[in-house]
XYZ file of C-alpha atoms in Angstrom:
384
model
C -23.164 37.848 -4.361
C -23.460 34.031 -3.660
C -19.823 32.679 -2.733
C -20.442 29.205 -1.251
C -18.109 27.202 -3.487
C -16.918 23.662 -3.140
C -13.280 22.674 -4.561
C -12.448 19.834 -6.609
C -10.049 18.770 -4.116
C -13.011 18.695 -1.474
C -15.199 17.027 -4.028
C -12.399 14.302 -4.359
C -12.304 13.395 -0.674
C -16.122 12.969 -0.785
C -15.223 10.552 -3.488
C -12.382 8.778 -1.574
C -14.090 8.607 1.464
C -17.476 7.451 -0.093
C -19.612 10.016 1.192
C -23.170 10.282 0.456
C -23.415 13.179 -1.879
C -26.326 14.612 -4.027
C -25.330 16.521 -7.105
C -27.519 18.387 -9.184
C -25.788 18.592 -12.456
C -27.297 21.677 -14.866
C -25.342 20.658 -17.980
C -26.986 19.270 -21.084
C -28.119 15.718 -20.680
C -25.711 14.337 -23.386
C -22.693 15.737 -21.446
C -23.847 14.535 -18.154
C -24.331 10.959 -19.767
C -21.145 11.228 -21.218
C -19.288 12.111 -18.180
C -20.039 13.137 -14.506
C -18.583 13.109 -11.176
C -18.495 9.491 -10.024
C -18.867 8.428 -6.430
C -19.755 5.135 -4.961
C -22.490 6.989 -2.910
C -23.549 9.955 -5.184
C -26.830 10.574 -6.146
C -27.800 12.546 -9.005
C -30.429 14.883 -10.601
C -29.801 16.232 -14.267
C -31.482 19.040 -15.315
C -30.255 21.458 -17.933
C -29.689 25.223 -16.674
C -32.022 26.728 -19.398
C -34.880 25.002 -17.898
C -34.055 26.468 -14.694
C -33.454 30.354 -15.864
C -36.919 31.270 -14.391
C -36.534 29.515 -11.198
C -36.092 26.138 -9.378
C -39.661 25.515 -8.624
C -40.096 22.790 -11.466
C -37.420 20.721 -9.618
C -37.866 21.259 -5.793
C -39.714 18.059 -5.372
C -36.588 16.100 -6.813
C -34.209 17.803 -4.303
C -33.648 16.765 -0.665
C -34.187 19.374 2.063
C -31.900 17.533 4.574
C -28.741 17.077 2.453
C -26.261 19.613 0.869
C -26.923 19.968 -2.918
C -23.580 20.232 -4.988
C -24.498 22.172 -8.241
C -22.268 21.285 -11.272
C -22.008 22.879 -14.568
C -19.356 23.059 -17.059
C -17.176 26.131 -16.115
C -19.067 27.528 -12.864
C -21.351 30.209 -13.880
C -24.415 28.472 -14.214
C -24.094 26.337 -11.243
C -23.582 29.428 -9.231
C -26.560 31.090 -10.134
C -28.514 28.070 -9.789
C -27.136 27.271 -6.113
C -27.900 30.974 -5.267
C -31.538 30.151 -6.113
C -31.557 27.236 -4.166
C -30.391 28.940 -1.042
C -32.804 31.695 -1.531
C -35.369 28.692 -1.478
C -34.419 27.138 1.823
C -31.993 24.477 0.486
C -28.463 24.025 1.539
C -26.443 24.348 -1.543
C -22.698 24.651 -2.873
C -21.407 25.067 -6.408
C -18.438 23.303 -7.863
C -15.761 25.825 -8.221
C -14.380 26.020 -11.498
C -17.103 23.648 -12.936
C -16.265 20.109 -14.449
C -13.206 21.842 -16.048
C -11.709 22.211 -12.447
C -12.754 18.709 -11.832
C -10.929 17.364 -14.938
C -7.908 19.014 -13.959
C -7.347 18.245 -10.383
C -4.679 15.943 -9.322
C -4.841 14.152 -6.081
C -1.330 13.279 -4.557
C -1.248 9.993 -2.227
C 1.998 8.079 -1.052
C 2.422 4.733 -2.532
C 5.467 3.114 -1.363
C 8.660 3.965 0.778
C 11.879 2.056 1.888
C 15.247 3.382 2.783
C 16.075 4.169 -0.929
C 12.992 5.515 -2.706
C 9.388 7.177 -1.756
C 6.863 6.924 -4.660
C 3.614 9.104 -4.674
C 0.732 8.810 -7.134
C -0.942 11.525 -8.574
C -4.718 10.638 -9.137
C -6.470 12.861 -11.946
C -9.817 11.635 -10.625
C -11.915 13.596 -13.544
C -10.117 11.621 -16.145
C -8.907 8.238 -14.617
C -5.254 9.200 -15.319
C -2.590 8.395 -13.172
C 1.128 9.865 -12.994
C 3.891 9.317 -10.381
C 6.941 10.611 -8.572
C 9.823 8.686 -7.612
C 12.026 10.472 -5.162
C 15.568 9.253 -4.009
C 17.548 11.383 -1.875
C 17.399 14.841 -3.583
C 16.429 13.760 -7.087
C 13.056 12.848 -8.570
C 11.844 10.926 -11.457
C 8.143 11.919 -12.997
C 6.438 9.045 -14.860
C 3.560 9.972 -17.205
C 2.885 13.690 -15.805
C -0.212 15.640 -16.847
C 0.031 18.930 -18.332
C -0.431 20.716 -14.572
C 3.433 20.841 -14.100
C 3.556 23.128 -11.045
C 1.764 20.332 -9.086
C 4.895 17.917 -9.333
C 7.070 20.786 -8.953
C 5.735 21.770 -5.843
C 5.466 18.102 -4.414
C 9.154 17.578 -5.412
C 9.917 21.014 -3.379
C 8.021 19.665 -0.407
C 10.554 16.624 0.373
C 13.392 18.736 -0.930
C 14.096 17.170 -4.201
C 14.817 18.193 -7.796
C 13.020 16.741 -10.613
C 16.223 15.386 -13.006
C 14.362 12.664 -15.052
C 10.833 12.646 -16.807
C 9.577 9.892 -18.617
C 6.328 9.095 -20.658
C 5.091 5.669 -21.125
C 3.851 6.048 -24.403
C 2.330 8.736 -26.701
C -0.906 9.495 -24.793
C -4.163 9.783 -26.687
C -6.573 10.910 -24.125
C -4.737 13.658 -22.451
C -2.085 16.263 -23.094
C 1.612 15.223 -21.609
C 3.500 17.577 -19.313
C 6.605 15.760 -20.058
C 8.130 18.102 -22.388
C 7.102 21.145 -20.409
C 8.306 19.908 -17.347
C 11.613 19.012 -18.946
C 12.122 22.291 -20.447
C 11.286 24.244 -17.547
C 13.262 22.259 -14.896
C 16.293 21.243 -17.202
C 15.189 17.675 -16.745
C 15.966 14.519 -18.936
C 12.894 13.682 -20.834
C 12.357 10.181 -22.191
C 10.280 8.751 -24.731
C 10.187 5.920 -27.256
C 11.704 7.265 -30.760
C 9.011 5.065 -32.430
C 6.238 7.266 -31.015
C 6.918 10.076 -33.453
C 7.813 13.042 -31.281
C 9.590 15.681 -33.452
C 11.056 17.601 -30.659
C 14.647 16.691 -28.945
C 14.440 14.221 -26.478
C 15.903 11.108 -24.998
C 15.401 8.156 -27.033
C 14.365 4.835 -24.490
C 15.534 2.464 -27.264
C 18.860 3.377 -26.094
C 18.300 2.935 -22.350
C 18.096 -0.428 -20.606
C 18.489 1.472 -17.337
C 18.078 5.039 -16.111
C 20.025 5.551 -12.954
C 19.987 8.585 -10.574
C 20.812 9.447 -7.027
C 23.719 8.337 -4.852
C 21.598 5.396 -3.708
C 21.460 4.095 -7.304
C 17.652 3.489 -7.689
C 17.547 1.383 -10.894
C 14.867 2.126 -13.277
C 14.308 -0.527 -15.995
C 12.840 0.285 -19.044
C 10.806 -2.923 -20.206
C 9.792 -2.543 -23.842
C 6.387 -3.522 -23.902
C 4.472 -2.994 -27.174
C 0.862 -3.709 -27.345
C -1.260 -0.309 -26.788
C 1.142 1.737 -29.125
C 3.973 0.175 -30.758
C 6.272 2.147 -28.483
C 4.687 1.390 -25.263
C 7.118 1.102 -22.477
C 6.544 -0.172 -18.452
C 9.133 0.965 -15.824
C 10.463 -1.623 -13.624
C 11.815 -0.049 -10.342
C 14.078 -1.553 -8.129
C 12.684 -4.972 -8.974
C 9.466 -3.991 -6.596
C 7.445 -1.529 -8.763
C 6.028 -1.742 -12.281
C 4.858 1.403 -13.583
C 2.876 -0.273 -16.508
C 1.551 2.856 -18.357
C -0.940 1.586 -20.694
C 0.013 -2.038 -20.960
C -1.426 -3.727 -17.793
C -4.230 -2.261 -15.715
C -5.628 -3.573 -12.293
C -8.729 -4.986 -14.453
C -6.834 -5.874 -17.636
C -5.115 -4.756 -20.807
C -4.800 -1.589 -22.798
C -6.818 -1.458 -26.312
C -4.448 -2.070 -29.036
C -6.821 -0.818 -31.859
C -6.065 3.096 -31.830
C -3.481 2.769 -34.721
C -6.136 0.506 -36.993
C -3.251 -2.169 -36.611
C -5.155 -4.636 -34.291
C -3.716 -8.067 -35.575
C 0.011 -6.711 -35.288
C -0.247 -5.080 -32.386
C -2.288 -7.565 -30.765
C 0.378 -10.206 -31.301
C 2.815 -7.637 -29.697
C 0.358 -7.327 -26.721
C 0.570 -11.233 -26.529
C 4.256 -11.665 -26.507
C 4.571 -8.709 -23.991
C 2.158 -10.390 -21.664
C 3.498 -13.959 -22.112
C 7.003 -13.480 -22.183
C 8.048 -10.192 -20.470
C 5.611 -9.952 -17.792
C 5.237 -13.649 -17.098
C 8.923 -13.110 -15.907
C 8.223 -10.659 -13.157
C 7.489 -11.824 -9.427
C 4.166 -12.146 -8.068
C 5.130 -9.539 -5.526
C 5.701 -6.616 -7.677
C 3.102 -3.848 -7.196
C 1.693 -2.626 -10.697
C 1.059 1.071 -10.815
C -0.842 1.551 -14.168
C -1.331 4.933 -16.375
C -5.136 4.765 -16.086
C -7.921 3.313 -13.989
C -11.631 2.321 -15.100
C -13.448 2.309 -11.880
C -12.078 4.188 -8.888
C -13.946 2.523 -6.204
C -13.264 -0.944 -7.467
C -9.372 -0.463 -8.186
C -8.372 1.798 -5.257
C -6.818 -0.267 -2.586
C -7.133 0.093 1.329
C -3.909 2.112 1.387
C -5.581 4.566 -0.808
C -3.832 4.515 -4.204
C -4.840 2.762 -7.367
C -2.412 -0.495 -7.618
C -1.823 -4.159 -6.812
C 0.605 -6.805 -6.658
C 1.050 -8.520 -10.253
C 0.014 -12.038 -8.408
C -3.431 -10.380 -7.438
C -3.789 -9.300 -10.996
C -3.113 -12.582 -12.405
C -5.201 -14.258 -10.275
C -8.177 -11.828 -11.029
C -7.351 -11.897 -14.773
C -6.348 -15.526 -14.995
C -7.493 -15.856 -18.909
C -5.493 -12.907 -19.877
C -2.373 -14.397 -18.723
C -2.697 -18.105 -19.687
C -5.091 -18.105 -23.017
C -3.487 -19.968 -26.089
C -2.295 -17.385 -28.502
C -4.849 -17.940 -31.248
C -7.511 -17.567 -28.710
C -5.902 -14.341 -27.330
C -5.601 -12.775 -30.848
C -9.126 -13.637 -31.627
C -10.620 -11.974 -28.589
C -8.562 -8.921 -28.774
C -9.847 -8.644 -32.792
C -13.502 -9.396 -31.543
C -13.193 -6.535 -28.861
C -11.725 -3.932 -31.023
C -13.970 -1.060 -31.239
C -14.814 1.270 -33.893
C -15.623 4.100 -31.915
C -12.540 6.136 -31.520
C -11.871 8.958 -28.481
C -13.180 12.252 -29.330
C -10.168 14.501 -30.471
C -7.397 11.713 -29.992
C -5.795 12.781 -33.200
C -5.412 16.303 -32.247
C -4.290 15.488 -28.607
C -1.641 12.980 -30.423
C -0.434 15.786 -32.893
C 0.010 18.088 -29.790
C 1.888 15.171 -27.792
C 4.111 14.667 -30.786
C 5.201 18.284 -30.932
C 3.285 18.822 -34.505
C 0.600 21.268 -33.187
C 0.404 23.589 -30.657
C -2.540 24.923 -28.593
C -3.256 27.379 -25.856
C -4.218 26.615 -22.177
C -7.896 27.120 -23.011
C -7.909 24.851 -26.262
C -6.004 21.954 -24.072
C -8.452 22.136 -21.687
C -11.416 22.249 -23.954
C -9.801 19.259 -25.915
C -9.193 17.221 -22.690
C -12.793 17.682 -21.585
C -14.149 16.252 -24.514
C -11.601 13.460 -24.405
C -12.913 12.409 -20.966
C -14.933 9.432 -22.282
C -12.150 7.921 -23.625
C -11.595 6.206 -20.381
C -14.065 3.573 -20.779
C -13.100 2.687 -24.356
C -9.439 2.458 -23.023
C -10.507 -0.517 -21.189
C -13.018 -2.206 -23.609
C -10.989 -4.964 -24.346
C -10.396 -5.974 -20.590
C -13.857 -5.732 -19.330
C -15.534 -7.291 -22.248
C -13.244 -10.580 -22.369
C -11.254 -11.273 -19.305
C -13.401 -10.534 -16.364
């Protein structure tokens, strides 16, 4: 049986290294157009699997003989069969192990920052554009905006001899299912979220904290209340050096404030956040967001998604200098009537109102991947 597979981690390295890669995607055209593996030097052919059941002869002329072909489908089975047919016809071919599901779920760990007090790691969920973080100090760790694949954080902490003692969510996520409560429950760590985000389980209310301190080194984590994306959106200012900005400030703009059908009210919150709280933070502070829109454009030379606040201000000058009325008008004009698929179901799970199996969570998140572009609608349309 044909077994030449490429893992999501190996594909991620091709993306990060900007390698030339040829992809034959055998999902339906709509699925391909909504969401595919994005790479700066990737080439694509999309032909639904059902058109290839009788053989790959109809598309042989579209495929390279001198390159490896990565065959992709939703869950692996179809791509395995097509890759086998390609090999039998003389092509070099592999299939994506686990399909687009595995691509959606892979976390790539990179080191962001290190000094005598803290080491910071970023976990890039390349298939969804989500970012999460771990701050390690001595033998303790804080995790920011964890995905539901909580073993990855536990393993990462164990590799540096640390125990996860604090877990924070910057807001109630709508495009993916948080691993915050599950990670807290498994390890006995404190879990923090704004009470205003509507979760019904027990947790530490961020409204009660100006600082979260841990370790003998006294790493300070200042929760800066930054509403706008949701009423309870929060940023975390660590040691006056790093701003974990959640979905409030991105490398290329601001988070959309229209998911709660309160564009006017939340846009004013967003304006106040940008023009009062963020304006007081120094240019040299490194901003680490909760999402990215374009990995090729937003990943830096060190290999993580982030930039200094000064560079973000310079690149998005109007966002930080526009008069209030102009800012509010632009937000309202950019508000999208299109909402992310399944976002209400995901929110209900993150609030603890509903539960779901691993299979159900995976299906919800795979359909929700196109939220990434909508999340950045405001930033891309009006401030670049």
